[in-house]
Amino acid sequence: MIKVNLMKALFIHEKNDSEIEKLKTAFNKKSISVELVEIGKIGLLTEGKETSLILDSLSLENIDSCFLSVGVEFTQFVEPLLDEFSQKGIYCQVKPDSYSMLSSKAFQLTTLTSHGIKTPNTTIFGSSYFINASLKEFRFPLILQVFDGYKKIQDVLVESEKSLLSIVKSIKSDFDVLLLQEFFNKDLDVSAVIGENVFTVRRPWIKEKLEYAKKGSSRTLSEKEQKNVINACNAIGIEIATVKSIDGNIVSLKPSIDFSFFQEIIGKNLYETTAEFYLSKFKKE
């Protein structure tokens, strides 16, 4: 077993903000020392089949774990980095290949469906050309989302066939994927998942404004719902995440948590919960 005073975690982040500092403090309280590194200061050198990490004055030999806090736009860099951690036995809350799935909504949904996880009925198009031929298959209202790579360029509620054709016709920019997704006129559950722990905020659907309330209230999901949310994370390969669901259907996942948002509404310190989760990983060694 690794001794407590030898535990060391690497935080890889986009910018050194207050969230990262609060998380670092929580780790330090659990006797886990933390090394903060901006992702822009890391290099990967690939020679043949060998990949090595280039980072001034830092050796991975003393690192036990990594907390990764970067967006999906870094997917091409993050994936080989995760492979490197995996080969060296360094724990990370995100597994290899996870960012590839997270960076594509279509890939994410098909992965979840293949694991038997409920998602909204979704039709995926690579071109708007084929939508006319499929119009009779759709039930309105529905959600239209357009993606250019990982970036969402449109997200709108469509209430009729006429509106759909008008919106599709108005799309001027190139896109990779267009999704037409079943719409639920119900409240949105936003869950912070940390290992087997699930903390949920319910954001009410405001019919008059056709949008969800910005905040909401604390809610405890049923045992079945919690299992569904955790299984969704396992299917993608992430152990710390934010999962959005409606009536048991998984709408989206992302590999980060807005700790302040949940603490304000739920009143629980998820920085400490995350540190405790990492500590449990050390104790299994």
PDB file of N, CA, C and O in Angstrom, residues 50-123:
ATOM      1  N   GLU A  50       6.990   4.574 -29.602  1.00  0.00           N
ATOM      2  CA  GLU A  50       7.207   5.102 -28.264  1.00  0.00           C
ATOM      3  C   GLU A  50       6.761   6.569 -28.168  1.00  0.00           C
ATOM      4  O   GLU A  50       7.069   7.375 -29.039  1.00  0.00           O
ATOM      5  N   THR A  51       6.023   6.895 -27.122  1.00  0.00           N
ATOM      6  CA  THR A  51       5.582   8.257 -26.859  1.00  0.00           C
ATOM      7  C   THR A  51       6.075   8.685 -25.489  1.00  0.00           C
ATOM      8  O   THR A  51       5.961   7.938 -24.517  1.00  0.00           O
ATOM      9  N   SER A  52       6.653   9.859 -25.408  1.00  0.00           N
ATOM     10  CA  SER A  52       7.147  10.348 -24.124  1.00  0.00           C
ATOM     11  C   SER A  52       6.615  11.752 -23.867  1.00  0.00           C
ATOM     12  O   SER A  52       6.347  12.520 -24.796  1.00  0.00           O
ATOM     13  N   LEU A  53       6.452  12.060 -22.611  1.00  0.00           N
ATOM     14  CA  LEU A  53       5.930  13.353 -22.182  1.00  0.00           C
ATOM     15  C   LEU A  53       7.071  14.347 -22.027  1.00  0.00           C
ATOM     16  O   LEU A  53       8.096  14.040 -21.426  1.00  0.00           O
ATOM     17  N   ILE A  54       6.893  15.523 -22.597  1.00  0.00           N
ATOM     18  CA  ILE A  54       7.913  16.566 -22.495  1.00  0.00           C
ATOM     19  C   ILE A  54       7.390  17.670 -21.590  1.00  0.00           C
ATOM     20  O   ILE A  54       6.434  18.371 -21.910  1.00  0.00           O
ATOM     21  N   LEU A  55       7.998  17.791 -20.422  1.00  0.00           N
ATOM     22  CA  LEU A  55       7.585  18.800 -19.472  1.00  0.00           C
ATOM     23  C   LEU A  55       8.771  19.135 -18.579  1.00  0.00           C
ATOM     24  O   LEU A  55       9.311  18.273 -17.898  1.00  0.00           O
ATOM     25  N   ASP A  56       9.163  20.396 -18.619  1.00  0.00           N
ATOM     26  CA  ASP A  56      10.338  20.828 -17.857  1.00  0.00           C
ATOM     27  C   ASP A  56      10.205  20.496 -16.374  1.00  0.00           C
ATOM     28  O   ASP A  56       9.175  20.759 -15.755  1.00  0.00           O
ATOM     29  N   SER A  57      11.230  19.938 -15.813  1.00  0.00           N
ATOM     30  CA  SER A  57      11.409  19.687 -14.373  1.00  0.00           C
ATOM     31  C   SER A  57      10.363  18.766 -13.733  1.00  0.00           C
ATOM     32  O   SER A  57      10.261  18.692 -12.517  1.00  0.00           O
ATOM     33  N   LEU A  58       9.554  18.069 -14.546  1.00  0.00           N
ATOM     34  CA  LEU A  58       8.566  17.165 -13.969  1.00  0.00           C
ATOM     35  C   LEU A  58       8.773  15.748 -14.464  1.00  0.00           C
ATOM     36  O   LEU A  58       8.873  15.507 -15.664  1.00  0.00           O
ATOM     37  N   SER A  59       8.863  14.820 -13.535  1.00  0.00           N
ATOM     38  CA  SER A  59       8.997  13.412 -13.868  1.00  0.00           C
ATOM     39  C   SER A  59       7.727  12.677 -13.478  1.00  0.00           C
ATOM     40  O   SER A  59       7.181  12.892 -12.387  1.00  0.00           O
ATOM     41  N   LEU A  60       7.246  11.808 -14.352  1.00  0.00           N
ATOM     42  CA  LEU A  60       6.043  11.037 -14.049  1.00  0.00           C
ATOM     43  C   LEU A  60       6.318   9.899 -13.074  1.00  0.00           C
ATOM     44  O   LEU A  60       5.381   9.265 -12.582  1.00  0.00           O
ATOM     45  N   GLU A  61       7.580   9.653 -12.797  1.00  0.00           N
ATOM     46  CA  GLU A  61       7.927   8.538 -11.916  1.00  0.00           C
ATOM     47  C   GLU A  61       7.334   8.701 -10.519  1.00  0.00           C
ATOM     48  O   GLU A  61       7.032   7.721  -9.840  1.00  0.00           O
ATOM     49  N   ASN A  62       7.156   9.940 -10.070  1.00  0.00           N
ATOM     50  CA  ASN A  62       6.633  10.183  -8.721  1.00  0.00           C
ATOM     51  C   ASN A  62       5.145  10.524  -8.705  1.00  0.00           C
ATOM     52  O   ASN A  62       4.582  10.825  -7.659  1.00  0.00           O
ATOM     53  N   ILE A  63       4.499  10.470  -9.876  1.00  0.00           N
ATOM     54  CA  ILE A  63       3.083  10.813  -9.976  1.00  0.00           C
ATOM     55  C   ILE A  63       2.229   9.558  -9.842  1.00  0.00           C
ATOM     56  O   ILE A  63       2.448   8.562 -10.524  1.00  0.00           O
ATOM     57  N   ASP A  64       1.250   9.615  -8.942  1.00  0.00           N
ATOM     58  CA  ASP A  64       0.353   8.476  -8.734  1.00  0.00           C
ATOM     59  C   ASP A  64      -0.944   8.597  -9.528  1.00  0.00           C
ATOM     60  O   ASP A  64      -1.551   7.592  -9.896  1.00  0.00           O
ATOM     61  N   SER A  65      -1.382   9.856  -9.749  1.00  0.00           N
ATOM     62  CA  SER A  65      -2.663  10.043 -10.425  1.00  0.00           C
ATOM     63  C   SER A  65      -2.685  11.372 -11.163  1.00  0.00           C
ATOM     64  O   SER A  65      -1.841  12.247 -10.941  1.00  0.00           O
ATOM     65  N   CYS A  66      -3.677  11.501 -12.030  1.00  0.00           N
ATOM     66  CA  CYS A  66      -3.858  12.747 -12.776  1.00  0.00           C
ATOM     67  C   CYS A  66      -5.323  13.144 -12.736  1.00  0.00           C
ATOM     68  O   CYS A  66      -6.212  12.297 -12.891  1.00  0.00           O
ATOM     69  N   PHE A  67      -5.585  14.427 -12.521  1.00  0.00           N
ATOM     70  CA  PHE A  67      -6.924  14.982 -12.662  1.00  0.00           C
ATOM     71  C   PHE A  67      -6.896  15.861 -13.907  1.00  0.00           C
ATOM     72  O   PHE A  67      -6.165  16.857 -13.959  1.00  0.00           O
ATOM     73  N   LEU A  68      -7.672  15.468 -14.899  1.00  0.00           N
ATOM     74  CA  LEU A  68      -7.652  16.158 -16.188  1.00  0.00           C
ATOM     75  C   LEU A  68      -8.830  17.125 -16.266  1.00  0.00           C
ATOM     76  O   LEU A  68      -9.987  16.722 -16.112  1.00  0.00           O
ATOM     77  N   SER A  69      -8.545  18.403 -16.504  1.00  0.00           N
ATOM     78  CA  SER A  69      -9.588  19.422 -16.573  1.00  0.00           C
ATOM     79  C   SER A  69      -9.398  20.282 -17.817  1.00  0.00           C
ATOM     80  O   SER A  69      -8.991  21.446 -17.750  1.00  0.00           O
ATOM     81  N   VAL A  70      -9.675  19.677 -18.975  1.00  0.00           N
ATOM     82  CA  VAL A  70      -9.556  20.388 -20.257  1.00  0.00           C
ATOM     83  C   VAL A  70     -10.745  20.020 -21.132  1.00  0.00           C
ATOM     84  O   VAL A  70     -11.375  18.975 -20.951  1.00  0.00           O
ATOM     85  N   GLY A  71     -11.065  20.890 -22.092  1.00  0.00           N
ATOM     86  CA  GLY A  71     -12.198  20.674 -22.969  1.00  0.00           C
ATOM     87  C   GLY A  71     -11.932  19.667 -24.075  1.00  0.00           C
ATOM     88  O   GLY A  71     -10.790  19.270 -24.323  1.00  0.00           O
ATOM     89  N   VAL A  72     -13.012  19.271 -24.753  1.00  0.00           N
ATOM     90  CA  VAL A  72     -12.894  18.253 -25.808  1.00  0.00           C
ATOM     91  C   VAL A  72     -12.139  18.768 -27.031  1.00  0.00           C
ATOM     92  O   VAL A  72     -11.737  17.975 -27.885  1.00  0.00           O
ATOM     93  N   GLU A  73     -11.921  20.079 -27.114  1.00  0.00           N
ATOM     94  CA  GLU A  73     -11.149  20.606 -28.247  1.00  0.00           C
ATOM     95  C   GLU A  73      -9.692  20.139 -28.204  1.00  0.00           C
ATOM     96  O   GLU A  73      -8.970  20.256 -29.199  1.00  0.00           O
ATOM     97  N   PHE A  74      -9.267  19.594 -27.056  1.00  0.00           N
ATOM     98  CA  PHE A  74      -7.907  19.080 -26.923  1.00  0.00           C
ATOM     99  C   PHE A  74      -7.830  17.575 -27.180  1.00  0.00           C
ATOM    100  O   PHE A  74      -6.834  16.939 -26.855  1.00  0.00           O
ATOM    101  N   THR A  75      -8.877  16.996 -27.766  1.00  0.00           N
ATOM    102  CA  THR A  75      -8.966  15.544 -27.930  1.00  0.00           C
ATOM    103  C   THR A  75      -7.735  14.935 -28.597  1.00  0.00           C
ATOM    104  O   THR A  75      -7.195  13.919 -28.130  1.00  0.00           O
ATOM    105  N   GLN A  76      -7.280  15.513 -29.688  1.00  0.00           N
ATOM    106  CA  GLN A  76      -6.149  14.918 -30.429  1.00  0.00           C
ATOM    107  C   GLN A  76      -4.872  14.890 -29.598  1.00  0.00           C
ATOM    108  O   GLN A  76      -4.016  14.024 -29.807  1.00  0.00           O
ATOM    109  N   PHE A  77      -4.747  15.809 -28.661  1.00  0.00           N
ATOM    110  CA  PHE A  77      -3.584  15.822 -27.781  1.00  0.00           C
ATOM    111  C   PHE A  77      -3.805  14.928 -26.567  1.00  0.00           C
ATOM    112  O   PHE A  77      -2.899  14.219 -26.116  1.00  0.00           O
ATOM    113  N   VAL A  78      -5.027  14.966 -26.037  1.00  0.00           N
ATOM    114  CA  VAL A  78      -5.330  14.252 -24.798  1.00  0.00           C
ATOM    115  C   VAL A  78      -5.276  12.739 -24.965  1.00  0.00           C
ATOM    116  O   VAL A  78      -4.783  12.024 -24.078  1.00  0.00           O
ATOM    117  N   GLU A  79      -5.755  12.214 -26.075  1.00  0.00           N
ATOM    118  CA  GLU A  79      -5.812  10.758 -26.243  1.00  0.00           C
ATOM    119  C   GLU A  79      -4.439  10.078 -26.114  1.00  0.00           C
ATOM    120  O   GLU A  79      -4.302   9.108 -25.362  1.00  0.00           O
ATOM    121  N   PRO A  80      -3.397  10.530 -26.812  1.00  0.00           N
ATOM    122  CA  PRO A  80      -2.078   9.904 -26.587  1.00  0.00           C
ATOM    123  C   PRO A  80      -1.548  10.136 -25.181  1.00  0.00           C
ATOM    124  O   PRO A  80      -0.805   9.307 -24.641  1.00  0.00           O
ATOM    125  N   LEU A  81      -1.935  11.254 -24.563  1.00  0.00           N
ATOM    126  CA  LEU A  81      -1.535  11.536 -23.191  1.00  0.00           C
ATOM    127  C   LEU A  81      -2.157  10.510 -22.238  1.00  0.00           C
ATOM    128  O   LEU A  81      -1.491   9.977 -21.349  1.00  0.00           O
ATOM    129  N   LEU A  82      -3.427  10.194 -22.449  1.00  0.00           N
ATOM    130  CA  LEU A  82      -4.100   9.202 -21.623  1.00  0.00           C
ATOM    131  C   LEU A  82      -3.508   7.814 -21.814  1.00  0.00           C
ATOM    132  O   LEU A  82      -3.410   7.022 -20.869  1.00  0.00           O
ATOM    133  N   ASP A  83      -3.118   7.511 -23.042  1.00  0.00           N
ATOM    134  CA  ASP A  83      -2.443   6.225 -23.304  1.00  0.00           C
ATOM    135  C   ASP A  83      -1.148   6.133 -22.511  1.00  0.00           C
ATOM    136  O   ASP A  83      -0.812   5.078 -21.952  1.00  0.00           O
ATOM    137  N   GLU A  84      -0.407   7.246 -22.470  1.00  0.00           N
ATOM    138  CA  GLU A  84       0.851   7.293 -21.734  1.00  0.00           C
ATOM    139  C   GLU A  84       0.614   7.058 -20.240  1.00  0.00           C
ATOM    140  O   GLU A  84       1.330   6.284 -19.600  1.00  0.00           O
ATOM    141  N   PHE A  85      -0.404   7.701 -19.683  1.00  0.00           N
ATOM    142  CA  PHE A  85      -0.734   7.501 -18.261  1.00  0.00           C
ATOM    143  C   PHE A  85      -1.115   6.048 -17.991  1.00  0.00           C
ATOM    144  O   PHE A  85      -0.709   5.459 -16.990  1.00  0.00           O
ATOM    145  N   SER A  86      -1.929   5.489 -18.887  1.00  0.00           N
ATOM    146  CA  SER A  86      -2.382   4.113 -18.717  1.00  0.00           C
ATOM    147  C   SER A  86      -1.204   3.138 -18.703  1.00  0.00           C
ATOM    148  O   SER A  86      -1.142   2.226 -17.870  1.00  0.00           O
ATOM    149  N   GLN A  87      -0.262   3.348 -19.608  1.00  0.00           N
ATOM    150  CA  GLN A  87       0.912   2.466 -19.685  1.00  0.00           C
ATOM    151  C   GLN A  87       1.788   2.572 -18.442  1.00  0.00           C
ATOM    152  O   GLN A  87       2.425   1.596 -18.031  1.00  0.00           O
ATOM    153  N   LYS A  88       1.812   3.744 -17.839  1.00  0.00           N
ATOM    154  CA  LYS A  88       2.639   3.949 -16.643  1.00  0.00           C
ATOM    155  C   LYS A  88       1.894   3.650 -15.343  1.00  0.00           C
ATOM    156  O   LYS A  88       2.442   3.810 -14.254  1.00  0.00           O
ATOM    157  N   GLY A  89       0.628   3.226 -15.449  1.00  0.00           N
ATOM    158  CA  GLY A  89      -0.146   2.895 -14.258  1.00  0.00           C
ATOM    159  C   GLY A  89      -0.579   4.101 -13.448  1.00  0.00           C
ATOM    160  O   GLY A  89      -0.828   3.998 -12.243  1.00  0.00           O
ATOM    161  N   ILE A  90      -0.669   5.254 -14.100  1.00  0.00           N
ATOM    162  CA  ILE A  90      -1.113   6.479 -13.432  1.00  0.00           C
ATOM    163  C   ILE A  90      -2.628   6.606 -13.575  1.00  0.00           C
ATOM    164  O   ILE A  90      -3.157   6.620 -14.689  1.00  0.00           O
ATOM    165  N   TYR A  91      -3.330   6.677 -12.450  1.00  0.00           N
ATOM    166  CA  TYR A  91      -4.785   6.763 -12.506  1.00  0.00           C
ATOM    167  C   TYR A  91      -5.234   8.127 -13.042  1.00  0.00           C
ATOM    168  O   TYR A  91      -4.687   9.168 -12.686  1.00  0.00           O
ATOM    169  N   CYS A  92      -6.246   8.099 -13.895  1.00  0.00           N
ATOM    170  CA  CYS A  92      -6.886   9.328 -14.373  1.00  0.00           C
ATOM    171  C   CYS A  92      -8.386   9.068 -14.408  1.00  0.00           C
ATOM    172  O   CYS A  92      -8.824   7.950 -14.710  1.00  0.00           O
ATOM    173  N   GLN A  93      -9.170  10.075 -14.091  1.00  0.00           N
ATOM    174  CA  GLN A  93     -10.621   9.904 -14.044  1.00  0.00           C
ATOM    175  C   GLN A  93     -11.218   9.719 -15.432  1.00  0.00           C
ATOM    176  O   GLN A  93     -12.389   9.339 -15.573  1.00  0.00           O
ATOM    177  N   VAL A  94     -10.415   9.955 -16.464  1.00  0.00           N
ATOM    178  CA  VAL A  94     -10.848   9.782 -17.849  1.00  0.00           C
ATOM    179  C   VAL A  94     -10.001   8.677 -18.485  1.00  0.00           C
ATOM    180  O   VAL A  94      -8.772   8.696 -18.391  1.00  0.00           O
ATOM    181  N   LYS A  95     -10.630   7.717 -19.120  1.00  0.00           N
ATOM    182  CA  LYS A  95      -9.920   6.583 -19.712  1.00  0.00           C
ATOM    183  C   LYS A  95      -9.553   6.857 -21.180  1.00  0.00           C
ATOM    184  O   LYS A  95     -10.172   7.688 -21.835  1.00  0.00           O
ATOM    185  N   PRO A  96      -8.536   6.137 -21.705  1.00  0.00           N
ATOM    186  CA  PRO A  96      -8.184   6.287 -23.121  1.00  0.00           C
ATOM    187  C   PRO A  96      -9.405   6.051 -24.018  1.00  0.00           C
ATOM    188  O   PRO A  96     -10.243   5.203 -23.730  1.00  0.00           O
ATOM    189  N   ASP A  97      -9.491   6.827 -25.089  1.00  0.00           N
ATOM    190  CA  ASP A  97     -10.574   6.805 -26.082  1.00  0.00           C
ATOM    191  C   ASP A  97     -11.835   7.536 -25.634  1.00  0.00           C
ATOM    192  O   ASP A  97     -12.748   7.742 -26.440  1.00  0.00           O
ATOM    193  N   SER A  98     -11.899   7.945 -24.365  1.00  0.00           N
ATOM    194  CA  SER A  98     -13.101   8.625 -23.875  1.00  0.00           C
ATOM    195  C   SER A  98     -13.313   9.967 -24.557  1.00  0.00           C
ATOM    196  O   SER A  98     -14.437  10.324 -24.932  1.00  0.00           O
ATOM    197  N   TYR A  99     -12.233  10.731 -24.714  1.00  0.00           N
ATOM    198  CA  TYR A  99     -12.376  12.062 -25.312  1.00  0.00           C
ATOM    199  C   TYR A  99     -12.831  11.967 -26.771  1.00  0.00           C
ATOM    200  O   TYR A  99     -13.541  12.857 -27.260  1.00  0.00           O
ATOM    201  N   SER A 100     -12.444  10.910 -27.467  1.00  0.00           N
ATOM    202  CA  SER A 100     -12.901  10.733 -28.843  1.00  0.00           C
ATOM    203  C   SER A 100     -14.420  10.606 -28.891  1.00  0.00           C
ATOM    204  O   SER A 100     -15.080  11.153 -29.773  1.00  0.00           O
ATOM    205  N   MET A 101     -14.972   9.875 -27.916  1.00  0.00           N
ATOM    206  CA  MET A 101     -16.428   9.733 -27.850  1.00  0.00           C
ATOM    207  C   MET A 101     -17.093  11.021 -27.407  1.00  0.00           C
ATOM    208  O   MET A 101     -18.144  11.414 -27.925  1.00  0.00           O
ATOM    209  N   LEU A 102     -16.484  11.698 -26.439  1.00  0.00           N
ATOM    210  CA  LEU A 102     -17.070  12.928 -25.909  1.00  0.00           C
ATOM    211  C   LEU A 102     -17.044  14.073 -26.920  1.00  0.00           C
ATOM    212  O   LEU A 102     -17.878  14.971 -26.871  1.00  0.00           O
ATOM    213  N   SER A 103     -16.071  14.047 -27.821  1.00  0.00           N
ATOM    214  CA  SER A 103     -15.934  15.142 -28.785  1.00  0.00           C
ATOM    215  C   SER A 103     -16.928  15.043 -29.935  1.00  0.00           C
ATOM    216  O   SER A 103     -17.052  15.961 -30.738  1.00  0.00           O
ATOM    217  N   SER A 104     -17.656  13.918 -30.010  1.00  0.00           N
ATOM    218  CA  SER A 104     -18.648  13.729 -31.072  1.00  0.00           C
ATOM    219  C   SER A 104     -19.973  13.326 -30.446  1.00  0.00           C
ATOM    220  O   SER A 104     -20.084  12.248 -29.867  1.00  0.00           O
ATOM    221  N   LYS A 105     -20.997  14.186 -30.545  1.00  0.00           N
ATOM    222  CA  LYS A 105     -22.301  13.873 -29.965  1.00  0.00           C
ATOM    223  C   LYS A 105     -22.886  12.614 -30.598  1.00  0.00           C
ATOM    224  O   LYS A 105     -23.485  11.780 -29.891  1.00  0.00           O
ATOM    225  N   ALA A 106     -22.699  12.449 -31.899  1.00  0.00           N
ATOM    226  CA  ALA A 106     -23.222  11.260 -32.577  1.00  0.00           C
ATOM    227  C   ALA A 106     -22.537   9.996 -32.054  1.00  0.00           C
ATOM    228  O   ALA A 106     -23.193   8.984 -31.777  1.00  0.00           O
ATOM    229  N   PHE A 107     -21.211  10.041 -31.911  1.00  0.00           N
ATOM    230  CA  PHE A 107     -20.439   8.912 -31.393  1.00  0.00           C
ATOM    231  C   PHE A 107     -20.870   8.608 -29.956  1.00  0.00           C
ATOM    232  O   PHE A 107     -21.024   7.452 -29.556  1.00  0.00           O
ATOM    233  N   GLN A 108     -21.074   9.657 -29.184  1.00  0.00           N
ATOM    234  CA  GLN A 108     -21.488   9.514 -27.783  1.00  0.00           C
ATOM    235  C   GLN A 108     -22.824   8.791 -27.691  1.00  0.00           C
ATOM    236  O   GLN A 108     -22.984   7.832 -26.923  1.00  0.00           O
ATOM    237  N   LEU A 109     -23.795   9.226 -28.470  1.00  0.00           N
ATOM    238  CA  LEU A 109     -25.128   8.636 -28.431  1.00  0.00           C
ATOM    239  C   LEU A 109     -25.132   7.189 -28.901  1.00  0.00           C
ATOM    240  O   LEU A 109     -25.776   6.327 -28.295  1.00  0.00           O
ATOM    241  N   THR A 110     -24.408   6.898 -29.984  1.00  0.00           N
ATOM    242  CA  THR A 110     -24.375   5.521 -30.497  1.00  0.00           C
ATOM    243  C   THR A 110     -23.665   4.594 -29.515  1.00  0.00           C
ATOM    244  O   THR A 110     -24.043   3.426 -29.378  1.00  0.00           O
ATOM    245  N   THR A 111     -22.660   5.109 -28.820  1.00  0.00           N
ATOM    246  CA  THR A 111     -21.961   4.306 -27.808  1.00  0.00           C
ATOM    247  C   THR A 111     -22.895   3.968 -26.659  1.00  0.00           C
ATOM    248  O   THR A 111     -22.958   2.820 -26.193  1.00  0.00           O
ATOM    249  N   LEU A 112     -23.632   4.965 -26.178  1.00  0.00           N
ATOM    250  CA  LEU A 112     -24.570   4.735 -25.083  1.00  0.00           C
ATOM    251  C   LEU A 112     -25.646   3.732 -25.493  1.00  0.00           C
ATOM    252  O   LEU A 112     -25.975   2.805 -24.735  1.00  0.00           O
ATOM    253  N   THR A 113     -26.182   3.903 -26.683  1.00  0.00           N
ATOM    254  CA  THR A 113     -27.234   3.001 -27.173  1.00  0.00           C
ATOM    255  C   THR A 113     -26.731   1.568 -27.287  1.00  0.00           C
ATOM    256  O   THR A 113     -27.436   0.617 -26.941  1.00  0.00           O
ATOM    257  N   SER A 114     -25.488   1.426 -27.752  1.00  0.00           N
ATOM    258  CA  SER A 114     -24.910   0.086 -27.906  1.00  0.00           C
ATOM    259  C   SER A 114     -24.727  -0.626 -26.568  1.00  0.00           C
ATOM    260  O   SER A 114     -24.627  -1.855 -26.515  1.00  0.00           O
ATOM    261  N   HIS A 115     -24.686   0.164 -25.477  1.00  0.00           N
ATOM    262  CA  HIS A 115     -24.562  -0.409 -24.124  1.00  0.00           C
ATOM    263  C   HIS A 115     -25.934  -0.558 -23.453  1.00  0.00           C
ATOM    264  O   HIS A 115     -26.012  -0.816 -22.246  1.00  0.00           O
ATOM    265  N   GLY A 116     -26.994  -0.396 -24.225  1.00  0.00           N
ATOM    266  CA  GLY A 116     -28.336  -0.577 -23.694  1.00  0.00           C
ATOM    267  C   GLY A 116     -28.807   0.541 -22.795  1.00  0.00           C
ATOM    268  O   GLY A 116     -29.716   0.348 -21.973  1.00  0.00           O
ATOM    269  N   ILE A 117     -28.222   1.735 -22.933  1.00  0.00           N
ATOM    270  CA  ILE A 117     -28.585   2.882 -22.095  1.00  0.00           C
ATOM    271  C   ILE A 117     -29.599   3.754 -22.829  1.00  0.00           C
ATOM    272  O   ILE A 117     -29.420   4.075 -24.007  1.00  0.00           O
ATOM    273  N   LYS A 118     -30.662   4.138 -22.135  1.00  0.00           N
ATOM    274  CA  LYS A 118     -31.731   4.924 -22.744  1.00  0.00           C
ATOM    275  C   LYS A 118     -31.241   6.309 -23.145  1.00  0.00           C
ATOM    276  O   LYS A 118     -30.640   7.025 -22.353  1.00  0.00           O
ATOM    277  N   THR A 119     -31.509   6.671 -24.379  1.00  0.00           N
ATOM    278  CA  THR A 119     -31.236   8.017 -24.879  1.00  0.00           C
ATOM    279  C   THR A 119     -32.464   8.466 -25.678  1.00  0.00           C
ATOM    280  O   THR A 119     -33.272   7.630 -26.095  1.00  0.00           O
ATOM    281  N   PRO A 120     -32.631   9.767 -25.908  1.00  0.00           N
ATOM    282  CA  PRO A 120     -33.756  10.222 -26.730  1.00  0.00           C
ATOM    283  C   PRO A 120     -33.659   9.643 -28.144  1.00  0.00           C
ATOM    284  O   PRO A 120     -32.552   9.456 -28.675  1.00  0.00           O
ATOM    285  N   ASN A 121     -34.795   9.344 -28.754  1.00  0.00           N
ATOM    286  CA  ASN A 121     -34.787   8.891 -30.143  1.00  0.00           C
ATOM    287  C   ASN A 121     -34.119   9.954 -31.004  1.00  0.00           C
ATOM    288  O   ASN A 121     -34.498  11.130 -30.951  1.00  0.00           O
ATOM    289  N   THR A 122     -33.118   9.556 -31.764  1.00  0.00           N
ATOM    290  CA  THR A 122     -32.302  10.525 -32.501  1.00  0.00           C
ATOM    291  C   THR A 122     -32.061  10.051 -33.928  1.00  0.00           C
ATOM    292  O   THR A 122     -31.772   8.870 -34.160  1.00  0.00           O
ATOM    293  N   THR A 123     -32.181  10.984 -34.861  1.00  0.00           N
ATOM    294  CA  THR A 123     -31.823  10.717 -36.256  1.00  0.00           C
ATOM    295  C   THR A 123     -30.606  11.565 -36.586  1.00  0.00           C
ATOM    296  O   THR A 123     -30.585  12.767 -36.315  1.00  0.00           O
TER     297      THR A 123
END
